[in-house]
PDB file of C-alpha atoms in Angstrom:
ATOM      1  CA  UNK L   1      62.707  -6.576   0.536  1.00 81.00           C
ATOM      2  CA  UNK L   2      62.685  -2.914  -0.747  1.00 91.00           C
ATOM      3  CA  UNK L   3      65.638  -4.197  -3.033  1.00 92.00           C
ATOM      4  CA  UNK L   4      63.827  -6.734  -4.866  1.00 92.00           C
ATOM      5  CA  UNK L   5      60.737  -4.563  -5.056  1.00 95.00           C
ATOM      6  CA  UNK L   6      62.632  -1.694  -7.079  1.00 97.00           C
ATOM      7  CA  UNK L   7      64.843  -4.782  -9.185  1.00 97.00           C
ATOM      8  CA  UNK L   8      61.099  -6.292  -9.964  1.00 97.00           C
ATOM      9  CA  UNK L   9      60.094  -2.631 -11.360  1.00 97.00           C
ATOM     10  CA  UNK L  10      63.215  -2.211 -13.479  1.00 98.00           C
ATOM     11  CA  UNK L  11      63.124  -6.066 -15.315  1.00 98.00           C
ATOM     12  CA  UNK L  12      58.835  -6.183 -15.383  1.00 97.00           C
ATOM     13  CA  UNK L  13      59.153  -5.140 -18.538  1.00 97.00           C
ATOM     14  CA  UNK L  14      61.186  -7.884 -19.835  1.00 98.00           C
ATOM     15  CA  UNK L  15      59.137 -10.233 -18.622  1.00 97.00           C
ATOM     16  CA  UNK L  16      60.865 -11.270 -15.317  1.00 98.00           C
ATOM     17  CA  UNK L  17      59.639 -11.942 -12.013  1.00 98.00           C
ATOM     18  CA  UNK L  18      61.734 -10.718  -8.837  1.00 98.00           C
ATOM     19  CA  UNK L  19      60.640 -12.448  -5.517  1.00 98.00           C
ATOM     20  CA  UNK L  20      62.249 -13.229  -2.432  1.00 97.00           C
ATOM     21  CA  UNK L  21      61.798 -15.591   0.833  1.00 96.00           C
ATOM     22  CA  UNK L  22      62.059 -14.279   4.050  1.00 94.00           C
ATOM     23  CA  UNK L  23      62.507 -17.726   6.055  1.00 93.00           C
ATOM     24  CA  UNK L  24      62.026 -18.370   9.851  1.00 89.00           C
ATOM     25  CA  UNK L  25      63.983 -20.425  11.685  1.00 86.00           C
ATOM     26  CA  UNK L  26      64.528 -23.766   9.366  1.00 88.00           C
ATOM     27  CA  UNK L  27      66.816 -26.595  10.372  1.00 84.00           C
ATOM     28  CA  UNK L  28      69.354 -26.883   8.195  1.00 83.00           C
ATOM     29  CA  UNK L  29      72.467 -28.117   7.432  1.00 81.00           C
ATOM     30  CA  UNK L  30      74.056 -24.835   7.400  1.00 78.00           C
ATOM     31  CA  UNK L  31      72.593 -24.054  10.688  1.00 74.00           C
ATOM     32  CA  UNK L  32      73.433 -27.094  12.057  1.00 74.00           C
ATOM     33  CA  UNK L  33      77.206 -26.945  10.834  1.00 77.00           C
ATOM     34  CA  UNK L  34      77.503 -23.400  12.337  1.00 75.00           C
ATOM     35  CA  UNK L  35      78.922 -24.863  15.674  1.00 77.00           C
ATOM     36  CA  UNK L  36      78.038 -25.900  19.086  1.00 77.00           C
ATOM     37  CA  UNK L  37      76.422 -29.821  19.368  1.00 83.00           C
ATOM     38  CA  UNK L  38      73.719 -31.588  18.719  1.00 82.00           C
ATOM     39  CA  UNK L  39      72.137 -31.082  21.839  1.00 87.00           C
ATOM     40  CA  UNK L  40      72.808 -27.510  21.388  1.00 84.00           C
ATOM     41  CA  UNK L  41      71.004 -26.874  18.664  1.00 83.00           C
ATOM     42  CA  UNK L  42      68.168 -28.971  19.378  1.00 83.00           C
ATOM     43  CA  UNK L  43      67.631 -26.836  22.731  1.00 86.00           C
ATOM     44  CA  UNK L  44      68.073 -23.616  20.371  1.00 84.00           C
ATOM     45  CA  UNK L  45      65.547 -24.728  17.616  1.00 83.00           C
ATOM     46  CA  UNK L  46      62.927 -25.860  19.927  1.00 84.00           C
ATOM     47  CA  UNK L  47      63.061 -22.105  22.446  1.00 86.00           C
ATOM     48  CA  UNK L  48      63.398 -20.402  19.015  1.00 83.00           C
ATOM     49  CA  UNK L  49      60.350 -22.922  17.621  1.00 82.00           C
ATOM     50  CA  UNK L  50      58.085 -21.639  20.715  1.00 83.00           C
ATOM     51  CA  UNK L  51      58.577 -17.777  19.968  1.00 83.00           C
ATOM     52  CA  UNK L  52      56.270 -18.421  16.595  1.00 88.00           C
ATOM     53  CA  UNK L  53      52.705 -17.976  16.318  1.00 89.00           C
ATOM     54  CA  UNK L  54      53.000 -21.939  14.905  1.00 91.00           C
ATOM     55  CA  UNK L  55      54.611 -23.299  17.781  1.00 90.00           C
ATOM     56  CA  UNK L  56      57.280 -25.013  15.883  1.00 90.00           C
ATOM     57  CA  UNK L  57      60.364 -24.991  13.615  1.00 90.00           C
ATOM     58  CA  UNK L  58      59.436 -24.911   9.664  1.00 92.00           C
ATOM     59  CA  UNK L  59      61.256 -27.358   7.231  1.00 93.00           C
ATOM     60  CA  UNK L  60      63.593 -27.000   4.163  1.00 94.00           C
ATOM     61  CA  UNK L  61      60.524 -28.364   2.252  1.00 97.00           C
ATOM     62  CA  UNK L  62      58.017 -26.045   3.528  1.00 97.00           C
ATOM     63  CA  UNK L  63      60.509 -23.253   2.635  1.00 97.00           C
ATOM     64  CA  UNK L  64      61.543 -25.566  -1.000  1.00 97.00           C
ATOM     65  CA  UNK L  65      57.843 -25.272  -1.735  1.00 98.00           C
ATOM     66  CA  UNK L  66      57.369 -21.958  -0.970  1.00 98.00           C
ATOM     67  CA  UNK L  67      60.265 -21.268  -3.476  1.00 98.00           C
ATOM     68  CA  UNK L  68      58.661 -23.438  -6.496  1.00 98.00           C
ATOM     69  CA  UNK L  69      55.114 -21.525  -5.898  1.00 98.00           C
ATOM     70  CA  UNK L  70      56.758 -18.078  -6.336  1.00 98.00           C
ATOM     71  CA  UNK L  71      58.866 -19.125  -9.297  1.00 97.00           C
ATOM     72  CA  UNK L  72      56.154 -21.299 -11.068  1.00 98.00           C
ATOM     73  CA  UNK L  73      54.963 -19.548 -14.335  1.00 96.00           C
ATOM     74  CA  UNK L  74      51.904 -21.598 -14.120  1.00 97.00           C
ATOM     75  CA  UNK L  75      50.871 -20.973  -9.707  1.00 97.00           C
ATOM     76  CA  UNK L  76      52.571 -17.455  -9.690  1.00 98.00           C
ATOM     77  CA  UNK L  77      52.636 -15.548 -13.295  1.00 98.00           C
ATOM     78  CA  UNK L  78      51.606 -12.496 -11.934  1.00 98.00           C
ATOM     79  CA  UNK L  79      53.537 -12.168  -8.637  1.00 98.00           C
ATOM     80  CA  UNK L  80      56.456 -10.179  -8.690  1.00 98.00           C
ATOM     81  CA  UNK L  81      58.326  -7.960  -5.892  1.00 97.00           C
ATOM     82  CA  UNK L  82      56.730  -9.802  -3.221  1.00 96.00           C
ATOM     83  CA  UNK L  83      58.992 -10.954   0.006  1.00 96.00           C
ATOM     84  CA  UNK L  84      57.516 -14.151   1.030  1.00 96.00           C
ATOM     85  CA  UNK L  85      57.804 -14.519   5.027  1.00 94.00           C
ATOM     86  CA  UNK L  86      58.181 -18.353   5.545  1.00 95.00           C
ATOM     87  CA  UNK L  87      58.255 -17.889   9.353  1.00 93.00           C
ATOM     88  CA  UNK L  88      55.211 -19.825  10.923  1.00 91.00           C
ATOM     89  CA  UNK L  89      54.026 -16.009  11.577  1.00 89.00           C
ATOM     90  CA  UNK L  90      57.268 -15.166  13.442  1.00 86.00           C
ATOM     91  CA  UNK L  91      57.365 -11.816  11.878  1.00 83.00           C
ATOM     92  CA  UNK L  92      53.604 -10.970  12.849  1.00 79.00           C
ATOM     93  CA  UNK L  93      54.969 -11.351  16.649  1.00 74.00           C
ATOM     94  CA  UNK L  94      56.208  -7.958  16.374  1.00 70.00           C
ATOM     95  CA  UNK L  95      53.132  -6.430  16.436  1.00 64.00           C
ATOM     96  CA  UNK L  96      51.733  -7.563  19.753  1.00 62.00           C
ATOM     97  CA  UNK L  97      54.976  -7.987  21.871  1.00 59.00           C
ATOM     98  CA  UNK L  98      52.821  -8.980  24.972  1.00 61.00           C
ATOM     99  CA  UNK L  99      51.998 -12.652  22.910  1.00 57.00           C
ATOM    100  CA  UNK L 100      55.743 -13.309  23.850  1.00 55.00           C
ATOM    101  CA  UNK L 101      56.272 -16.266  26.046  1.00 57.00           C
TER     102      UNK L 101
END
């Protein structure tokens, strides 16, 4: 986060935006691949899935679009060094630790 904020001051200049995703849990392949079964990970995605304010898992095209918004000259021109938490409010948890299930 605090890297891409001091990378977006040094390039502004030039005309280049710096942003960055901060994803929540997201199913993917990578994930998926990282061992243990099916059943596994469908047990781990739907405890981690009830720990966010959302209730659920997000998806590789919630965080895909997320992505095109923050690099789209014509949604986002004037964003730069902004961390973009795609995590169904899972970082917001942190400030009231008593929500926790």
């Amino acid at each position: 986060d605090h890297f891409s904020r001091i990378v977006s001051l040094e390039v502004a200049g030039k005309g280049v935006r710096v942003n960055t995703i901060n994803p929540g849990p997201i199913r993917t392949d990578f994930v998926l691949n990282s061992g243990g079964t099916q059943e596994q990970s469908d047990q781990a995605f739907e405890l981690v899935g009830k720990l966010t304010p959302l209730q659920r898992e997000g998806t590789v095209e919630e965080t895909a679009r997320a992505i095109a918004f923050l690099a789209s000259d014509e949604h986002a021109s004037y964003i730069t060094g902004v961390n973009l938490s795609v995590d169904g409010g899972q970082q917001n948890m942190w400030l009231n630790l008593s929500s926790l299930p």
